[in-house]
Amino acid sequence: TKMQKYLLYNAVEPEELPTLRELSTMEICKVWSGMSRYIYRQLLQKTAVEIGVGTFAVVPVHASVEEGKVLPVEKPMFILSKPLKMFYNLESDEFKIPDEIPVVQPDFEEIAAETHFRHEIVEHCVQETLLCFAGALRDNKEVEFSFR
């Protein structure tokens, strides 16, 4: 499966990241910015996006409002894949994506057209970034990914 390649027994070697090594930081940010907009559009249409290490989805949660009242709200979330959590021994709350929500893979063609990169570049850039993310998890490093 796609997710399997993110379960790392060994450190990530620079030669496993040929695309990231060729792109500038600006270009990598541009690719992820396109990815972020793509995910946002999907979430607005009540569609979840699975990216290998986990899934972006809008899930129903209960928000506490005044005097112990709770309000059902929908919250966009990133849900780590279960095998990844088990493999890296990570703690996180359990959230289930409702069955009626369709789950898609990123459409790299669409993201490429919007960012003006070849779709292979977009796909490899995303996968290699996620490989770095998995490498950081493997080495117990602090990781921060911010999506607007």
CSV table of C-alpha atoms in Angstrom, one decimal, residues 32-118:
chain,number,residue,atom,x,y,z
A,32,TRP,CA,2.2,22.5,-0.9
A,33,SER,CA,0.2,25.7,-1.2
A,34,GLY,CA,-1.5,24.1,-4.2
A,35,MET,CA,-2.0,20.9,-2.3
A,36,SER,CA,-3.5,22.9,0.6
A,37,ARG,CA,-5.9,24.7,-1.7
A,38,TYR,CA,-6.9,21.4,-3.3
A,39,ILE,CA,-7.6,19.8,0.1
A,40,TYR,CA,-9.6,22.9,1.2
A,41,ARG,CA,-11.8,22.6,-1.9
A,42,GLN,CA,-12.4,18.9,-1.2
A,43,LEU,CA,-13.3,19.6,2.4
A,44,LEU,CA,-15.8,22.3,1.3
A,45,GLN,CA,-17.5,19.6,-0.8
A,46,LYS,CA,-17.6,17.2,2.2
A,47,THR,CA,-14.9,15.0,0.7
A,48,ALA,CA,-11.9,13.7,2.7
A,49,VAL,CA,-8.4,13.6,1.2
A,50,GLU,CA,-6.0,10.7,2.1
A,51,ILE,CA,-2.3,11.5,1.7
A,52,GLY,CA,-0.5,8.4,2.7
A,53,VAL,CA,0.3,9.3,6.3
A,54,GLY,CA,-3.3,10.2,7.1
A,55,THR,CA,-6.4,11.9,6.0
A,56,PHE,CA,-7.8,15.4,6.0
A,57,ALA,CA,-11.5,15.4,6.8
A,58,VAL,CA,-14.3,17.4,8.2
A,59,VAL,CA,-15.6,15.5,11.3
A,60,PRO,CA,-18.5,16.1,13.6
A,61,VAL,CA,-17.4,17.0,17.1
A,62,HIS,CA,-19.1,18.5,20.2
A,63,ALA,CA,-18.0,21.9,21.2
A,64,SER,CA,-18.6,23.1,24.7
A,65,VAL,CA,-20.5,26.4,25.0
A,66,GLU,CA,-21.5,28.2,28.2
A,67,GLU,CA,-23.1,26.4,31.2
A,68,GLY,CA,-22.1,22.9,30.1
A,69,LYS,CA,-24.1,23.0,26.9
A,70,VAL,CA,-22.6,21.2,24.0
A,71,LEU,CA,-23.0,22.1,20.4
A,72,PRO,CA,-22.5,19.7,17.5
A,73,VAL,CA,-20.1,21.3,15.1
A,74,GLU,CA,-18.0,20.2,12.1
A,75,LYS,CA,-14.3,20.6,12.4
A,76,PRO,CA,-11.6,20.1,9.7
A,77,MET,CA,-9.0,17.7,11.0
A,78,PHE,CA,-6.0,15.7,10.0
A,79,ILE,CA,-6.3,12.1,11.2
A,80,LEU,CA,-3.1,10.1,11.3
A,81,SER,CA,-3.3,6.7,9.7
A,82,LYS,CA,-3.7,3.9,12.3
A,83,PRO,CA,-0.7,1.8,11.1
A,84,LEU,CA,1.5,4.9,11.3
A,85,LYS,CA,0.4,5.6,14.8
A,86,MET,CA,1.0,2.1,15.9
A,87,PHE,CA,4.4,1.8,14.1
A,88,TYR,CA,5.7,5.1,15.6
A,89,ASN,CA,3.9,4.6,18.9
A,90,LEU,CA,2.1,7.9,18.7
A,91,GLU,CA,-0.7,9.1,20.9
A,92,SER,CA,-3.6,10.9,19.4
A,93,ASP,CA,-7.4,11.1,19.8
A,94,GLU,CA,-9.4,8.6,17.9
A,95,PHE,CA,-11.6,10.2,15.3
A,96,LYS,CA,-13.6,8.2,12.8
A,97,ILE,CA,-14.4,9.6,9.4
A,98,PRO,CA,-18.2,9.2,9.0
A,99,ASP,CA,-19.0,6.4,6.4
A,100,GLU,CA,-21.0,8.8,4.2
A,101,ILE,CA,-17.9,10.9,3.5
A,102,PRO,CA,-16.1,10.0,0.3
A,103,VAL,CA,-12.3,9.7,0.6
A,104,VAL,CA,-10.2,10.6,-2.4
A,105,GLN,CA,-6.4,10.6,-3.2
A,106,PRO,CA,-4.9,14.0,-4.2
A,107,ASP,CA,-5.5,14.8,-7.9
A,108,PHE,CA,-1.9,15.6,-8.8
A,109,GLU,CA,-2.9,16.6,-12.4
A,110,GLU,CA,-5.3,19.2,-11.1
A,111,ILE,CA,-2.8,20.6,-8.5
A,112,ALA,CA,0.0,20.6,-11.2
A,113,ALA,CA,-2.2,22.6,-13.6
A,114,GLU,CA,-2.9,25.1,-11.0
A,115,THR,CA,0.7,25.5,-9.7
A,116,HIS,CA,2.3,25.2,-13.2
A,117,PHE,CA,4.6,22.3,-12.3
A,118,ARG,CA,4.7,19.0,-14.1
